[in-house]
Coordinates of N, CA and C in Angstrom, one line a residue:
M63 N 0.2 -1.1 -0.2 CA -0.2 0.2 -0.3 C 1.0 1.3 -0.3
Q64 N 2.1 0.9 0.6 CA 2.6 2.7 1.0 C 3.2 2.5 -0.4
S65 N 4.0 1.9 -0.8 CA 4.6 2.2 -2.0 C 4.1 2.8 -3.6
A66 N 2.5 2.3 -3.4 CA 1.1 2.3 -4.0 C 1.0 3.5 -4.2
M67 N 0.9 3.8 -3.1 CA 0.4 5.7 -2.3 C 1.5 6.1 -3.1
F68 N 2.8 5.6 -3.3 CA 4.1 7.3 -3.4 C 3.8 6.8 -4.7
L69 N 3.6 5.3 -5.3 CA 3.8 5.4 -6.9 C 3.0 6.3 -7.4
A70 N 1.6 6.3 -6.7 CA 0.7 7.5 -7.7 C 0.9 9.1 -7.6
V71 N 1.4 9.8 -6.6 CA 1.6 10.5 -6.2 C 2.8 11.2 -7.3
Q72 N 4.0 9.8 -7.8 CA 5.1 10.2 -8.4 C 3.9 10.3 -10.2
H73 N 3.6 9.6 -9.8 CA 3.1 9.6 -11.7 C 1.9 11.5 -11.8
D74 N 1.5 11.3 -10.4 CA 1.1 12.8 -10.8 C 2.1 14.2 -10.7
C75 N 3.0 13.9 -10.4 CA 4.5 14.8 -10.5 C 4.4 14.8 -11.7
G76 N 5.4 13.9 -12.4 CA 5.6 13.8 -13.0 C 4.7 14.4 -14.6
S77 N 3.1 14.0 -14.6 CA 2.1 14.5 -15.5 C 2.4 16.1 -14.9
M78 N 2.4 16.6 -13.7 CA 2.1 17.9 -14.0 C 4.1 18.7 -14.4
D79 N 4.9 18.8 -14.4 CA 6.1 18.8 -14.4 C 5.7 18.7 -16.4
K80 N 5.2 17.7 -16.8 CA 5.1 18.1 -18.4 C 5.1 18.8 -18.9
S81 N 3.5 19.0 -18.1 CA 2.5 20.1 -18.6 C 3.2 21.5 -18.0
A82 N 3.8 22.1 -17.3 CA 4.0 23.4 -17.3 C 5.3 24.1 -18.2
G83 N 4.9 25.2 -18.0 CA 5.4 26.0 -19.1 C 6.1 27.4 -17.9
N84 N 6.0 28.4 -19.3 CA 6.6 30.1 -18.6 C 6.0 30.8 -18.4
S85 N 4.8 30.8 -19.4 CA 3.8 31.5 -19.8 C 3.2 31.5 -18.5
P86 N 2.6 33.1 -18.4 CA 1.4 33.9 -16.7 C 0.4 32.1 -17.5
K87 N -0.2 32.0 -18.8 CA -0.8 30.9 -17.8 C -0.6 29.5 -17.6
S88 N 0.5 29.3 -18.8 CA 1.0 28.1 -18.1 C 1.5 28.1 -15.8
E89 N 2.0 28.8 -15.5 CA 1.8 29.4 -14.3 C 1.2 29.1 -13.2
E90 N -0.3 29.1 -13.9 CA -1.7 29.6 -13.0 C -2.3 28.0 -13.1
K91 N -1.8 27.4 -14.0 CA -2.3 26.4 -14.5 C -1.6 25.3 -14.0
R92 N -0.4 25.6 -13.5 CA 0.9 24.9 -12.5 C 0.4 25.3 -11.1
G93 N 0.1 26.2 -11.1 CA -0.3 26.9 -9.3 C -1.8 25.8 -9.4
K94 N -3.1 25.3 -10.5 CA -4.0 24.8 -9.6 C -3.8 23.2 -9.9
M95 N -2.7 22.8 -10.6 CA -2.1 21.8 -10.7 C -1.5 21.1 -9.6
K96 N -0.7 22.1 -8.5 CA 0.0 22.1 -7.3 C -1.4 21.6 -6.5
R97 N -2.1 22.6 -6.2 CA -3.4 22.6 -5.3 C -3.5 21.6 -5.5
T98 N -4.4 20.3 -6.8 CA -4.5 19.9 -7.0 C -4.1 18.0 -6.0
L99 N -2.6 18.5 -6.8 CA -1.9 17.7 -5.9 C -1.6 17.2 -4.3
L100 N -1.9 18.8 -3.8 CA -1.6 18.5 -2.7 C -3.0 17.7 -1.9
K101 N -4.1 18.3 -1.9 CA -5.3 18.2 -1.5 C -4.9 16.2 -2.1
D102 N -5.1 16.7 -3.5 CA -5.0 14.5 -3.7 C -3.6 13.8 -2.6
W103 N -3.0 14.5 -2.4 CA -2.2 13.7 -1.2 C -2.6 14.1 0.5
K104 N -2.8 14.6 0.9 CA -3.5 14.9 2.0 C -4.8 13.5 2.2
T105 N -5.5 13.2 1.0 CA -6.5 12.0 0.5 C -6.0 10.8 0.8
R106 N -5.1 10.9 -0.2 CA -4.3 9.4 -0.5 C -3.7 9.1 0.7
L107 N -2.8 10.1 1.9 CA -1.5 9.7 3.2 C -2.8 9.4 4.3
S108 N -3.9 9.7 4.1 CA -5.1 9.5 5.2 C -5.3 8.5 5.5
Y109 N -5.4 8.3 3.6 CA -6.2 6.8 3.9 C -5.1 5.8 4.0
F110 N -3.7 6.1 3.4 CA -2.6 5.0 3.7 C -2.6 4.9 5.6
L111 N -2.7 5.3 5.8 CA -2.1 5.9 7.6 C -3.4 5.3 7.7
Q112 N -4.7 5.8 8.5 CA -5.9 4.9 9.1 C -5.9 3.3 8.3
N113 N -5.7 2.6 7.3 CA -5.7 2.0 6.9 C -4.6 0.9 6.9
S114 N -3.7 1.5 7.8 CA -2.5 0.6 8.4 C -2.4 0.7 10.1
S115 N -3.0 1.6 10.4 CA -3.4 2.3 12.2 C -3.6 0.7 12.6
S116 N -4.3 -0.1 12.7 CA -4.9 -1.2 12.6 C -4.0 -3.1 12.3
P117 N -3.4 -2.9 12.8 CA -2.7 -4.8 12.4 C -3.1 -5.4 11.8
G118 N -4.5 -6.0 12.7 CA -5.5 -6.9 11.9 C -4.9 -8.8 12.4
K119 N -5.4 -9.7 12.7 CA -5.1 -10.7 12.6 C -4.7 -11.4 11.2
P120 N -3.2 -11.6 11.0 CA -2.2 -12.0 9.6 C -3.1 -13.1 9.3
K121 N -3.1 -13.7 8.1 CA -3.7 -14.8 7.1 C -2.7 -16.2 7.5
N122 N -3.8 -17.0 7.6 CA -2.9 -18.3 7.1 C -1.4 -18.5 8.8
G123 N -2.1 -17.7 10.1 CA -0.7 -18.3 10.9 C 0.4 -17.1 10.2
K124 N 0.7 -16.3 9.4 CA 2.2 -16.0 9.0 C 2.3 -14.5 9.8
K125 N 2.9 -14.2 9.9 CA 3.4 -12.8 9.9 C 2.9 -11.8 9.3
S126 N 2.4 -10.8 9.4 CA 2.6 -10.0 8.2 C 3.6 -8.9 8.2
K127 N 3.8 -9.1 6.7 CA 5.0 -7.9 6.9 C 4.9 -7.0 6.5
Q128 N 3.4 -6.1 6.6 CA 3.1 -4.8 5.5 C 3.8 -3.8 7.7
Q129 N 4.0 -2.6 7.0 CA 5.0 -1.4 8.6 C 3.5 -1.6 9.2
T130 N 3.3 -1.2 10.3 CA 1.8 -1.2 11.1 C 2.5 0.2 11.2
F131 N 1.6 1.8 11.6 CA 1.6 3.3 11.7 C 0.7 3.5 12.2
I132 N 1.1 3.6 13.5 CA -0.4 3.8 14.8 C -0.3 5.4 15.0
K133 N -1.6 6.1 14.8 CA -2.3 6.9 14.7 C -2.0 7.7 15.6
P134 N -0.8 8.9 16.0 CA -0.5 9.7 17.1 C -2.0 10.3 17.5
S135 N -1.6 10.6 18.8 CA -3.2 11.2 19.4 C -2.3 13.0 19.2
P136 N -3.4 13.9 19.9 CA -2.9 15.2 19.1 C -1.8 15.3 20.1
E137 N -1.9 15.0 21.2 CA -0.4 15.5 22.3 C 0.8 14.7 21.8
E138 N 1.0 13.8 20.4 CA 1.8 13.0 20.4 C 2.5 14.3 19.5
A139 N 1.5 14.9 18.4 CA 1.7 15.3 17.2 C 2.0 16.5 16.8
Q140 N 1.7 17.0 18.6 CA 1.8 18.3 19.1 C 3.6 18.4 19.2
L141 N 3.9 16.8 19.5 CA 5.7 16.6 19.9 C 6.7 17.3 19.3
W142 N 5.5 16.9 17.5 CA 6.7 16.9 16.8 C 7.3 18.4 16.4
S143 N 6.1 19.5 16.7 CA 6.7 20.7 16.7 C 7.8 20.8 17.9
E144 N 8.4 19.9 18.6 CA 9.4 20.8 19.2 C 10.5 20.9 18.5
A145 N 10.6 19.2 18.1 CA 12.1 19.5 17.9 C 12.2 18.6 16.7
F146 N 12.6 18.9 15.1 CA 12.7 18.3 13.7 C 12.6 16.2 14.0
D147 N 13.9 15.8 14.8 CA 13.8 15.2 15.3 C 12.9 13.9 16.0
E148 N 12.0 14.7 16.8 CA 10.8 14.3 16.9 C 9.9 13.4 15.8
L149 N 10.0 14.3 15.1 CA 9.2 13.8 14.1 C 9.3 12.8 13.3
L150 N 11.0 12.9 13.2 CA 11.8 11.5 11.8 C 12.2 11.0 12.9
A151 N 11.6 10.8 13.9 CA 12.1 9.3 14.9 C 10.5 8.8 14.8
N152 N 10.0 9.4 14.6 CA 8.2 8.1 14.5 C 7.5 8.2 13.5
K153 N 7.1 7.1 13.4 CA 6.9 6.2 12.5 C 6.1 6.9 11.0
Y154 N 5.0 7.0 11.9 CA 4.2 7.4 11.4 C 4.1 9.0 10.9
G155 N 4.9 9.7 11.5 CA 5.2 11.5 11.4 C 6.4 10.7 9.7
L156 N 7.2 10.3 9.7 CA 8.1 10.0 9.7 C 7.3 10.0 7.9
A157 N 6.9 8.7 7.6 CA 5.8 8.4 6.7 C 4.7 9.9 6.0
A158 N 4.7 10.8 6.7 CA 3.9 11.3 7.0 C 4.7 12.9 6.0
F159 N 5.8 12.7 6.9 CA 6.8 13.8 6.5 C 7.4 14.0 4.9
R160 N 7.7 12.3 4.9 CA 8.0 12.0 3.2 C 6.8 12.0 2.3
A161 N 6.2 12.1 2.5 CA 4.7 12.3 2.0 C 5.1 14.1 1.3
F162 N 5.0 14.3 2.0 CA 4.5 15.8 2.5 C 5.7 16.2 1.0
L163 N 7.5 15.8 1.3 CA 8.4 16.1 0.5 C 8.4 15.7 -1.7
K164 N 7.3 14.8 -0.8 CA 7.0 14.0 -1.9 C 5.7 15.0 -3.1
S165 N 5.3 15.6 -2.2 CA 4.7 16.7 -2.8 C 4.6 18.1 -3.5
E166 N 6.5 18.5 -2.9 CA 6.5 19.5 -3.6 C 8.4 19.4 -3.7
F167 N 8.0 18.1 -4.3 CA 9.1 17.7 -4.8 C 10.1 17.9 -4.2
C168 N 10.4 17.3 -3.9 CA 12.0 17.1 -3.1 C 12.5 16.0 -1.9
E169 N 11.7 15.0 -1.9 CA 11.8 13.4 -1.8 C 13.2 13.1 -1.7
E170 N 13.5 13.2 -2.7 CA 15.6 12.9 -2.8 C 16.0 13.2 -1.3
N171 N 16.0 14.6 -1.1 CA 16.2 15.2 0.4 C 16.3 14.0 1.7
I172 N 14.9 13.8 2.1 CA 14.9 12.7 2.5 C 14.5 11.4 2.9
E173 N 14.9 10.6 1.6 CA 15.6 9.5 0.4 C 16.9 8.9 1.1
F174 N 17.4 10.6 0.8 CA 19.6 10.6 1.3 C 19.6 10.4 2.6
W175 N 18.8 11.1 3.3 CA 18.6 10.8 5.2 C 18.9 9.6 6.0
L176 N 18.0 9.0 4.4 CA 17.7 7.4 5.6 C 18.2 7.0 5.3
A177 N 19.4 6.4 3.4 CA 20.2 5.7 3.6 C 21.4 6.1 4.1
C178 N 21.6 7.3 4.1 CA 22.7 7.7 4.9 C 22.3 6.5 6.7
E179 N 21.3 6.7 7.5 CA 21.0 6.2 8.5 C 22.0 4.5 8.8
D180 N 20.5 4.3 7.3 CA 21.2 3.3 7.0 C 22.8 2.3 6.5
F181 N 23.2 3.6 6.5 CA 25.3 3.1 6.2 C 25.2 3.3 6.9
K182 N 25.4 4.2 7.9 CA 26.2 4.0 9.0 C 25.5 3.2 9.9
K183 N 24.7 2.0 10.2 CA 25.1 1.5 10.9 C 24.8 -0.2 10.0
T184 N 25.8 -0.2 8.8 CA 26.5 -1.2 8.3 C 27.8 -1.5 9.0
K185 N 27.6 -3.1 9.1 CA 28.9 -3.0 10.3 C 29.9 -4.2 8.8
S186 N 29.7 -4.9 8.5 CA 30.5 -5.1 7.2 C 31.0 -4.5 5.8
P187 N 32.8 -4.4 6.0 CA 33.4 -4.1 5.0 C 32.5 -4.0 3.4
Q188 N 32.7 -5.2 3.4 CA 32.1 -5.5 2.2 C 30.0 -4.4 1.1
K189 N 29.8 -4.4 2.0 CA 28.6 -3.8 2.8 C 28.7 -2.2 2.7
L190 N 29.0 -2.3 3.2 CA 29.6 -0.7 3.5 C 29.9 0.3 2.1
S191 N 30.8 -1.0 1.1 CA 31.7 -0.3 0.0 C 30.5 -0.3 -0.9
S192 N 30.0 -1.1 -1.1 CA 28.8 -2.1 -1.8 C 27.5 -0.4 -1.3
K193 N 27.3 -0.4 -0.5 CA 25.9 0.6 0.0 C 26.6 2.3 -0.6
A194 N 28.3 2.2 -0.1 CA 28.7 3.8 -0.4 C 28.6 4.1 -1.6
R195 N 29.4 2.9 -3.0 CA 28.7 3.6 -4.4 C 27.5 3.7 -4.8
K196 N 26.3 3.0 -4.5 CA 25.1 2.9 -4.5 C 24.7 4.4 -4.0
I197 N 25.2 4.7 -2.8 CA 24.4 6.4 -2.1 C 25.0 6.9 -3.8
Y198 N 26.2 7.4 -3.9 CA 27.2 7.9 -4.4 C 26.3 8.1 -6.3
T199 N 25.9 6.9 -6.4 CA 25.2 6.8 -8.1 C 23.7 7.4 -8.3
D200 N 22.8 7.0 -6.3 CA 21.6 7.7 -6.5 C 21.3 8.9 -5.9
F201 N 22.3 9.6 -5.5 CA 22.0 10.6 -4.9 C 23.3 12.4 -5.1
I202 N 24.7 11.6 -5.2 CA 25.5 12.5 -4.9 C 26.2 13.3 -6.3
E203 N 26.7 11.8 -7.6 CA 27.3 11.9 -8.4 C 26.3 13.1 -10.0
K204 N 26.9 13.6 -10.9 CA 26.3 14.7 -11.5 C 25.0 14.0 -12.4
E205 N 23.6 14.2 -12.3 CA 22.4 13.9 -13.0 C 22.3 13.0 -12.5
A206 N 22.6 12.5 -11.3 CA 21.8 10.9 -10.7 C 20.2 11.2 -10.3
P207 N 20.1 10.1 -10.6 CA 18.0 10.2 -10.7 C 18.1 10.4 -9.3
K208 N 18.5 10.8 -8.5 CA 17.9 11.5 -6.9 C 19.2 12.3 -6.6
E209 N 19.7 13.4 -7.5 CA 20.3 14.1 -6.9 C 20.6 15.3 -6.1
I210 N 20.6 15.3 -5.1 CA 21.0 16.0 -4.0 C 20.9 17.7 -3.9
N211 N 20.9 18.5 -3.4 CA 21.7 19.7 -3.7 C 23.1 20.4 -2.7
I212 N 23.7 19.9 -3.0 CA 25.3 19.8 -2.3 C 26.1 20.4 -2.8
D213 N 27.0 21.3 -2.6 CA 28.7 22.1 -3.1 C 29.3 20.6 -3.9
F214 N 29.6 21.4 -5.1 CA 31.0 20.6 -6.3 C 32.1 20.6 -4.9
Q215 N 32.3 20.8 -4.0 CA 33.3 20.6 -3.1 C 32.9 18.8 -2.5
T216 N 31.8 19.0 -1.3 CA 31.1 18.9 -1.4 C 31.3 16.9 -1.9
K217 N 30.8 17.2 -3.6 CA 30.3 16.4 -3.7 C 32.4 15.7 -4.6
S218 N 32.9 16.0 -4.3 CA 34.3 15.8 -4.8 C 35.0 15.1 -3.2
L219 N 35.0 15.8 -2.2 CA 35.4 14.9 -1.5 C 34.7 13.4 -0.9
I220 N 33.4 13.1 -1.3 CA 32.2 12.3 -1.4 C 33.4 10.8 -2.0
A221 N 33.8 11.9 -3.4 CA 33.7 10.7 -4.5 C 35.4 10.6 -4.3
Q222 N 36.0 10.8 -3.1 CA 37.7 10.4 -3.0 C 37.1 9.2 -1.8
N223 N 36.6 9.6 -1.0 CA 36.6 9.1 0.8 C 35.5 7.5 -0.2
I224 N 34.5 7.2 -1.3 CA 33.9 6.0 -1.1 C 34.8 5.1 -1.6
Q225 N 36.4 5.4 -2.3 CA 37.1 4.8 -2.8 C 37.8 3.5 -1.6
E226 N 37.5 4.1 -0.3 CA 37.7 3.3 0.8 C 36.8 3.6 1.9
A227 N 35.5 3.2 1.6 CA 34.5 3.5 2.6 C 34.5 3.3 3.8
T228 N 34.0 4.1 4.2 CA 33.8 4.3 6.1 C 32.7 4.8 6.7
S229 N 32.2 5.0 7.2 CA 30.8 5.5 8.3 C 30.7 6.3 7.6
G230 N 31.8 7.5 7.8 CA 31.7 8.6 7.8 C 31.4 9.8 6.8
C231 N 31.8 8.3 6.0 CA 31.9 9.3 4.0 C 30.3 10.2 3.7
F232 N 29.4 9.8 3.8 CA 28.4 10.9 3.6 C 27.8 11.8 4.7
T233 N 28.7 12.1 6.2 CA 28.3 12.8 7.2 C 28.2 14.1 6.8
T234 N 29.4 15.0 6.2 CA 29.2 16.1 6.0 C 27.6 16.6 5.1
A235 N 27.8 15.7 3.8 CA 27.0 16.5 3.3 C 25.1 15.9 4.0
Q236 N 25.4 14.5 4.8 CA 23.8 14.5 5.5 C 23.5 15.6 6.2
K237 N 24.1 16.1 7.0 CA 24.2 17.2 7.7 C 23.6 18.5 7.3
R238 N 24.2 19.1 6.3 CA 23.6 19.4 5.1 C 22.5 19.4 4.6
V239 N 21.6 18.3 4.1 CA 20.3 18.4 3.6 C 19.5 18.0 4.8
Y240 N 20.4 17.6 6.0 CA 19.2 18.0 7.4 C 19.2 19.3 7.7
S241 N 19.8 19.9 7.6 CA 19.6 21.5 7.9 C 18.8 21.9 6.8
L242 N 18.5 21.3 5.7 CA 17.6 22.2 5.0 C 16.2 21.6 5.0
M243 N 16.2 20.4 5.2 CA 14.9 20.0 5.4 C 14.0 20.4 7.0
E244 N 15.4 20.9 8.0 CA 14.6 21.3 9.7 C 14.6 22.5 8.8
N245 N 15.5 23.4 7.7 CA 15.4 25.5 8.3 C 13.8 24.9 6.9
N246 N 13.7 24.5 6.3 CA 12.5 24.2 5.1 C 11.4 24.2 4.5
S247 N 11.7 22.5 4.6 CA 10.6 22.2 4.4 C 9.9 21.8 5.8
Y248 N 10.4 21.5 7.1 CA 9.5 21.6 8.6 C 8.6 22.3 9.0
P249 N 9.2 23.2 8.4 CA 8.0 24.4 8.9 C 6.7 24.4 7.8
R250 N 7.1 24.3 6.9 CA 5.7 24.8 5.7 C 4.8 23.3 6.3
F251 N 5.8 21.7 7.1 CA 5.1 20.1 7.0 C 4.2 21.1 8.5
L252 N 4.6 21.4 9.7 CA 3.7 21.7 10.6 C 2.7 23.2 10.3
E253 N 2.9 24.2 9.1 CA 1.4 23.9 8.4 C 0.8 23.7 8.0
S254 N 1.1 22.7 7.2 CA -0.4 22.0 7.0 C -0.8 21.5 7.1
E255 N -2.0 21.5 6.0 CA -3.6 21.3 6.7 C -3.8 19.5 8.1
F256 N -2.6 19.2 6.7 CA -2.9 17.9 7.5 C -2.1 17.9 9.3
Y257 N -1.1 17.9 9.1 CA 0.1 18.2 10.5 C -1.6 18.7 11.7
Q258 N -2.1 20.1 11.2 CA -2.6 20.7 11.7 C -4.2 19.6 12.4
D259 N -4.4 19.3 11.8 CA -5.8 18.7 11.9 C -5.2 17.0 13.0
L260 N -4.0 17.0 12.7 CA -3.3 15.8 13.9 C -3.6 16.1 15.3
C261 N -3.8 17.5 14.9 CA -2.7 18.4 16.7 C -4.7 18.7 17.1
K262 N -5.7 18.6 16.4 CA -6.9 19.3 16.7 C -7.0 18.6 18.1
K263 N -7.7 18.4 19.2 CA -8.4 17.1 19.8 C -10.0 17.8 19.9
P264 N -10.4 16.2 19.6 CA -11.5 15.6 19.5 C -12.6 16.6 20.4
Q265 N -13.7 17.7 20.2 CA -14.5 18.4 20.7 C -15.5 17.6 21.3
I266 N -15.7 18.2 23.0 CA -16.9 17.1 23.8 C -17.7 17.4 23.6
T267 N -19.0 17.1 23.5 CA -20.0 17.6 23.0 C -20.6 17.2 24.8
T268 N -21.2 18.1 25.6 CA -21.7 18.3 26.7 C -23.3 17.8 26.8
E269 N -24.3 17.5 27.2 CA -26.1 17.2 27.3 C -26.4 18.4 27.5
P270 N -27.5 19.2 27.8 CA -27.7 19.7 29.1 C -28.6 19.3 29.6
H271 N -28.4 19.7 31.3 CA -28.9 18.6 32.3 C -30.2 19.3 32.4
A272 N -30.9 18.2 32.4 CA -31.9 18.4 32.8 C -32.9 19.2 33.8
T273 N -33.6 20.6 34.1 CA -33.9 21.0 35.1 C -35.5 20.2 35.7

């Protein structure tokens, strides 16, 4: 379900990019399409997370491989606004933020950060080397499919470091991408309608007392 949701949003993003131009009419059309995409994103994300919040019983006695996302309480969701790390440490929050970056066409930032987190946990020298090369070809080298926005000097340093890969190969680049997300995308996520809805406490209706 998760991959299906992201692929569907990606399809919409691709269609929008192809139809966008530089004329005023094209800019207006692009704005309308982005608003439609954001609305669609919220609908799909809500559906996905709500349907993933209940683990259910595994069929045929087998353990379910589907990752479970438990919807946070308003109090838990409010904690995400206290620190960026609070958001990233929560599975539901991370999924929501990742989908939000997808809607802003900068999902490569969180994907690179997650790849670096996995990379730092790798113990095998052989796996460390192969993962370093994959991260480099996916995110760092010129015209990489998910190229991140970092300076040429940092890219050159990474190219040298992966020749003899260590767990610190991507530390500088990961810090810069983290800072970029924290200072730009994170504040916009906190202002999003989806996040604001999560923080709303359910209204308690009281029946008038009989006199």
